[in-house]
C-alpha positions as a printed Julia matrix, in Angstrom:
427×3 Matrix{Float64}:
  66.76    5.59   73.54
  69.28    8.41   73.82
  71.51    9.02   70.77
  75.05   10.27   71.45
  77.57   10.98   68.68
  81.33   10.71   69.15
  81.56   14.43   68.36
  79.26   15.31   71.27
  80.67   16.49   74.6
  78.39   13.96   76.29
  79.93   10.99   74.44
  82.89   10.28   76.76
  80.99   10.67   80.07
  78.07    8.59   78.73
  80.41    5.81   77.64
  82.23    5.95   80.98
  78.93    5.63   82.85
  77.9     2.6    80.81
  81.33    0.97   81.1
  81.33    1.39   84.9
  77.8     0.09   85.34
  78.85   -2.89   87.48
  76.15   -3.1    90.09
  77.4    -1.93   93.45
  75.66   -3.96   96.12
  74.01   -1.59   98.55
  75.04   -1.83  102.17
  71.41   -2.38  103.15
  71.07   -5.36  100.78
  74.29   -6.94  102.02
  73.31   -6.44  105.66
  69.91   -8.05  105.07
  71.43  -11.0   103.19
  73.99  -11.62  105.95
  71.22  -11.78  108.55
  69.23  -14.25  106.42
  72.24  -16.46  105.76
  73.24  -16.56  109.42
  69.72  -17.59  110.36
  69.72  -20.42  107.79
  73.11  -21.63  109.02
  71.88  -21.68  112.64
  68.36  -23.03  112.24
  68.22  -24.87  108.91
  64.83  -26.06  107.68
  62.84  -24.08  110.24
  64.19  -20.76  108.94
  64.06  -21.87  105.29
  60.35  -22.6   105.7
  59.75  -19.35  107.58
  61.39  -17.25  104.87
  59.53  -19.17  102.17
  56.29  -18.29  103.93
  57.4   -14.66  104.35
  58.79  -13.97  100.88
  57.02  -16.45   98.59
  53.7   -16.53  100.5
  53.76  -20.33  100.61
  53.39  -22.44  103.77
  55.29  -25.73  103.54
  56.4   -28.51  105.86
  59.9   -30.04  105.76
  58.55  -33.04  103.86
  57.12  -30.74  101.19
  60.45  -29.21  100.15
  61.63  -32.03   97.91
  59.76  -32.62   94.65
  58.62  -36.21   94.22
  59.03  -38.46   91.18
  55.24  -38.54   90.85
  55.19  -34.75   90.47
  57.85  -34.93   87.76
  55.9   -37.62   85.88
  52.73  -35.56   86.17
  54.53  -32.51   84.75
  54.96  -34.32   81.4
  51.17  -34.6    81.16
  50.75  -30.88   81.82
  52.71  -29.71   78.78
  52.08  -30.28   75.07
  54.04  -32.87   73.1
  55.55  -30.23   70.79
  56.75  -28.29   73.84
  58.45  -31.39   75.21
  59.98  -32.03   71.8
  61.37  -28.47   71.74
  62.95  -28.94   75.17
  64.52  -32.24   74.1
  65.82  -30.67   70.87
  67.41  -27.82   72.83
  68.9   -30.3    75.31
  70.5   -32.3    72.5
  72.07  -29.14   71.05
  73.35  -27.97   74.44
  74.77  -31.42   75.19
  76.54  -31.67   71.83
  78.23  -28.29   72.32
  79.34  -28.92   75.89
  80.69  -32.39   75.16
  83.32  -30.65   73.02
  84.49  -28.73   76.1
  85.58  -31.79   78.04
  89.13  -31.64   79.37
  90.97  -34.92   79.73
  93.5   -36.08   82.28
  96.99  -35.92   80.78
 100.56  -36.84   81.73
 103.99  -36.61   80.18
 107.51  -37.85   80.94
 110.24  -35.36   81.8
 113.2   -37.66   82.07
 112.19  -40.19   84.69
 109.7   -37.77   86.28
 106.0   -38.05   85.5
 104.05  -34.8    85.44
 100.47  -34.02   84.51
  96.97  -33.11   85.56
  94.0   -35.22   86.61
  90.5   -33.89   85.94
  87.71  -34.82   88.35
  84.1   -33.59   88.5
  82.72  -31.7    91.48
  80.75  -34.1    93.71
  77.59  -31.99   94.14
  76.33  -28.88   92.37
  73.41  -26.62   93.24
  71.57  -25.1    90.27
  69.54  -22.0    91.11
  66.68  -21.18   88.72
  64.94  -17.85   89.31
  61.17  -17.51   89.39
  58.99  -14.45   89.68
  58.53  -12.55   86.43
  59.19  -15.38   83.97
  59.7   -19.13   83.6
  63.18  -20.28   82.54
  63.33  -23.94   81.48
  66.16  -22.95   79.12
  68.24  -21.88   82.14
  67.64  -25.31   83.69
  69.1   -26.93   80.57
  72.03  -24.5    80.36
  72.96  -24.92   84.03
  72.41  -28.65   84.53
  73.53  -30.22   81.24
  77.19  -29.1    81.51
  77.24  -30.59   85.01
  75.93  -33.9    83.67
  78.47  -33.84   80.81
  81.24  -33.15   83.33
  80.22  -36.22   85.34
  78.76  -34.53   88.43
  76.9   -37.26   90.33
  74.56  -35.03   92.37
  72.84  -32.14   90.59
  70.44  -30.25   92.86
  67.94  -27.66   91.61
  66.29  -25.0    93.75
  63.59  -22.68   92.46
  60.94  -20.62   94.26
  57.47  -22.18   94.39
  54.48  -20.44   92.86
  51.45  -21.15   95.08
  53.27  -24.18   96.41
  54.03  -25.68   92.99
  56.91  -25.63   90.54
  56.12  -24.84   86.93
  55.83  -28.08   84.9
  58.2   -26.77   82.2
  60.94  -26.46   84.84
  60.29  -29.99   86.1
  60.37  -31.49   82.61
  63.53  -29.55   81.71
  65.19  -30.69   84.93
  64.32  -34.32   84.22
  65.63  -34.09   80.66
  68.84  -32.4    81.86
  69.63  -35.05   84.47
  68.88  -33.13   87.67
  68.9   -35.61   90.57
  67.07  -33.57   93.25
  64.6   -30.67   93.06
  63.55  -28.45   95.96
  60.75  -25.89   96.01
  62.69  -23.11   97.69
  64.11  -19.88   96.31
  65.81  -16.66   97.31
  68.58  -16.22   99.85
  67.22  -19.12  101.9
  67.82  -21.5    98.97
  71.4   -20.31   98.5
  72.04  -20.65  102.23
  70.52  -24.14  102.35
  72.66  -25.28   99.44
  75.81  -23.82  100.98
  75.37  -24.91  104.6
  73.05  -27.88  104.23
  69.88  -28.53  106.24
  68.15  -31.7   107.38
  66.05  -31.69  104.19
  68.58  -30.2   101.74
  72.11  -31.67  101.94
  74.89  -29.19  101.14
  76.6   -28.91   97.76
  80.13  -27.97   96.72
  79.29  -25.31   94.14
  76.31  -23.08   93.3
  75.56  -21.87   89.77
  72.8   -19.94   88.08
  71.42  -16.39   87.9
  69.15  -14.61   90.36
  68.04  -11.22   91.66
  70.24   -8.81   93.65
  69.62  -10.75   96.89
  70.54  -14.11   95.34
  73.61  -12.62   93.65
  74.72  -11.03   96.93
  74.22  -14.31   98.8
  76.39  -16.15   96.28
  79.1   -13.5    96.55
  79.11  -13.62  100.36
  79.25  -17.42  100.41
  82.14  -17.7    97.94
  84.75  -19.68   99.84
  82.17  -21.68  101.78
  81.13  -23.02   98.39
  82.31  -22.38   94.86
  80.24  -20.17   92.56
  80.16  -19.63   88.82
  79.9   -15.82   88.73
  77.93  -12.93   90.22
  75.45  -12.16   87.45
  73.46   -8.95   87.15
  70.77   -7.74   84.71
  70.78   -8.94   81.09
  72.71   -6.92   78.5
  73.0    -6.67   74.72
  75.18   -4.44   72.58
  74.58   -4.34   68.81
  77.36   -3.13   66.53
  75.73   -2.16   63.22
  77.24   -0.85   60.0
  75.54    1.34   57.39
  73.9    -1.67   55.68
  72.33   -3.19   58.81
  68.54   -3.49   58.78
  67.04   -1.14   61.39
  64.06   -3.47   61.94
  66.4    -6.35   62.84
  68.46   -4.17   65.18
  65.38   -2.87   66.99
  63.97   -6.39   67.34
  67.25   -7.67   68.79
  67.42   -4.85   71.33
  63.87   -5.56   72.49
  64.69   -9.27   72.66
  67.04   -8.49   75.53
  65.12   -5.56   77.02
  62.07   -7.72   77.75
  63.98   -9.74   80.38
  63.35   -7.17   83.11
  63.25   -3.44   83.81
  66.94   -3.41   84.71
  68.08   -5.06   81.45
  70.46   -2.84   79.5
  70.73   -2.54   75.71
  73.0    -0.4    73.55
  73.59    0.31   69.87
  76.94    1.31   68.37
  76.73    2.32   64.73
  78.55    4.26   62.02
  75.21    5.42   60.59
  73.38    8.38   62.2
  70.32    7.66   60.05
  70.19    4.03   61.23
  70.3     5.15   64.86
  67.33    7.47   64.27
  65.37    4.74   62.44
  66.02    2.26   65.23
  64.75    4.83   67.72
  61.44    5.09   65.83
  61.14    1.33   65.33
  61.68    0.6    69.01
  58.52    2.57   69.74
  56.45    0.78   67.11
  57.79   -2.72   67.83
  57.18   -2.31   71.54
  53.45   -2.03   71.02
  51.65   -5.32   71.54
  54.54   -7.23   73.16
  53.46   -9.45   76.03
  56.12   -7.81   78.18
  55.69   -4.34   76.67
  55.83   -2.45   79.97
  58.98   -4.25   81.12
  60.8    -3.72   77.82
  59.69   -0.08   77.63
  61.06    0.66   81.1
  64.35   -1.05   80.26
  64.8     0.99   77.07
  63.76    4.26   78.74
  66.06    3.8    81.72
  69.22    2.35   80.26
  69.46    2.29   76.44
  71.96    4.39   74.5
  72.83    4.62   70.8
  76.47    5.57   70.24
  77.17    7.01   66.78
  80.83    6.73   65.73
  82.77    7.45   62.55
  84.55    4.15   61.86
  84.06    0.44   62.56
  87.35    0.37   64.47
  85.94    3.01   66.78
  82.76    0.94   67.15
  84.8    -2.1    68.19
  86.71    0.04   70.7
  83.41    1.15   72.26
  82.22   -2.47   72.42
  85.43   -3.56   74.16
  85.13   -0.69   76.63
  81.57   -1.74   77.56
  82.41   -5.5    77.68
  78.78   -6.6    77.24
  77.16   -9.88   78.16
  75.88  -10.32   74.58
  77.48   -8.7    71.53
  75.86   -8.75   68.08
  77.94   -7.87   65.02
  75.38   -6.88   62.38
  78.04   -6.1    59.79
  79.42   -7.34   56.49
  82.17   -9.93   57.0
  81.72  -10.25   60.8
  84.52  -12.81   61.1
  86.98  -10.1    60.05
  86.34   -8.4    63.39
  86.43  -11.51   65.55
  90.04  -11.15   66.71
  89.48   -7.49   67.56
  86.76   -8.29   70.09
  88.44   -8.6    73.47
  85.59   -8.58   75.98
  82.16  -10.16   75.49
  80.27  -13.01   77.13
  78.9   -14.27   73.8
  79.2   -13.07   70.2
  76.41  -13.29   67.61
  77.91  -12.89   64.17
  76.14  -11.69   61.03
  72.74  -10.47   59.9
  70.85  -13.7    60.63
  71.97  -14.58   64.13
  69.32  -13.24   66.51
  70.24  -13.42   70.21
  67.26  -15.71   70.8
  68.82  -18.54   68.78
  71.65  -18.68   71.33
  69.27  -18.31   74.26
  67.52  -21.53   73.33
  68.77  -23.92   70.69
  72.2   -23.03   69.26
  74.06  -24.99   71.95
  76.52  -22.55   73.62
  75.65  -21.6    77.17
  73.48  -18.56   77.86
  74.61  -18.11   81.47
  77.07  -15.29   80.85
  79.08  -12.59   82.66
  77.39   -9.2    83.02
  78.23   -5.73   84.32
  81.54   -5.58   82.45
  82.81   -8.77   84.11
  83.31  -10.29   80.65
  86.77   -8.77   81.08
  87.64  -11.61   83.45
  84.72  -14.09   83.59
  83.7   -16.64   80.96
  80.44  -18.22   79.9
  79.27  -21.09   82.08
  80.89  -24.27   80.78
  81.87  -27.84   81.6
  85.04  -26.41   83.18
  82.92  -24.86   85.95
  81.96  -28.35   87.1
  85.41  -29.94   87.18
  88.57  -29.57   89.25
  92.15  -30.02   88.11
  94.73  -31.61   90.4
  98.4   -31.62   89.47
 100.3   -34.92   89.28
 103.99  -35.12   90.27
 106.07  -38.33   90.42
 109.89  -38.41   90.74
 112.26  -41.36   90.92
 115.29  -41.2    93.23
 117.55  -40.73   90.22
 115.47  -37.84   88.81
 115.21  -36.14   92.22
 118.98  -36.26   92.6
 119.37  -34.31   89.35
 117.28  -31.37   90.58
 118.05  -31.52   94.31
 120.64  -28.74   94.35
 118.35  -26.27   92.57
 115.52  -27.18   94.92
 117.73  -26.62   97.98
 119.01  -23.26   96.68
 115.46  -21.96   96.1
 114.32  -23.16   99.53
 117.29  -21.38  101.15
 116.47  -18.15   99.24
 112.99  -18.2   100.74
 114.23  -19.14  104.21
 112.46  -22.51  104.35
 115.15  -24.94  105.46
 112.6   -27.67  106.22
 111.72  -27.6   102.51
 115.37  -28.21  101.67
 115.75  -30.96  104.27
 112.63  -32.78  103.01
 114.54  -33.34   99.75
 117.97  -33.9   101.34
 116.56  -36.54  103.69
 116.0   -38.86  100.69
 119.77  -39.11  100.28
 121.1   -39.07  103.86
């Protein structure tokens, strides 16, 4: 981890580099993804199966794509009871939190006019769950449960097969979360199948969930054909620590995020130069023996920075500039700083709120904006699975009261048919 003080000449350019980290999709990646998507749109299952064989080294037939109920039942027998209990506990917490996000249909009377909004769930949602370097049953819960709470009737999960199978933890989590269909397909071919539909995989209206650079690019390119939640990049954590923060806790939290993958990015902003140095030493010692030691070590070596500032206000300014996915406030009286935080996907407040508690069992969603997009994106929520339609109802009497204003505005814009559509009610 590199330490940079606010008095150093390197401070401003280092901060600028971190703040502008948003992953620029390479032209080669985008070109490849376009070719794959076009092939899926043209040839459906045949190409999906070919790419699954090519990229995931698994040979399947069309009838093999959909996971059967027998496979889901068998998955429960392949995990321990306490593991199933933990998944159910997490699901209950996630459900309880997201039920509070529900938006209701509402109307009000403005004279004799009735105005309002009607809230309806999306018909069909595709949940993408990455495979490869780790297993993410928690992401299944976080992506599917808000859809179920919102009232989505068809929740489809796609995840890449490992030797032809899907990990039993993912199957159990999907069953607990209310997923209605599961397909053993991943990568760009899964995103294309969900967006365009194939004979085996009917299309959906919206695709949510994280993935690698190819999956993220596919989602971005298909936005408009389907809805998407966000274009998520590598995991991020920024810890703001005051002089009294415990270096061991800070180091452990940074490694908690760094172990996701080699491209994960972690940062420390502190008012204590000595704490920054201690954290640097502890990162080395705490790395040793981790199951994902090599991954976390590469993440820290490639991307981590400790910013040393003079005041807490300056620390908050740095945090807002970076706009991290996860932001930990390891400070006294963290709620005093809450209103000053402008840009963060999720906030972890206080000395005893490790990021992992929010990743699994706190309840708020862990699918969050990355790459500085917390400036304009929000955490995945029930709102991502609903649509709002405006309601307008006028009586003849109420329309007559506003007709002249309506006509004037239509004439200003040069749309006389707009004006006549109102005037015709009275001719």
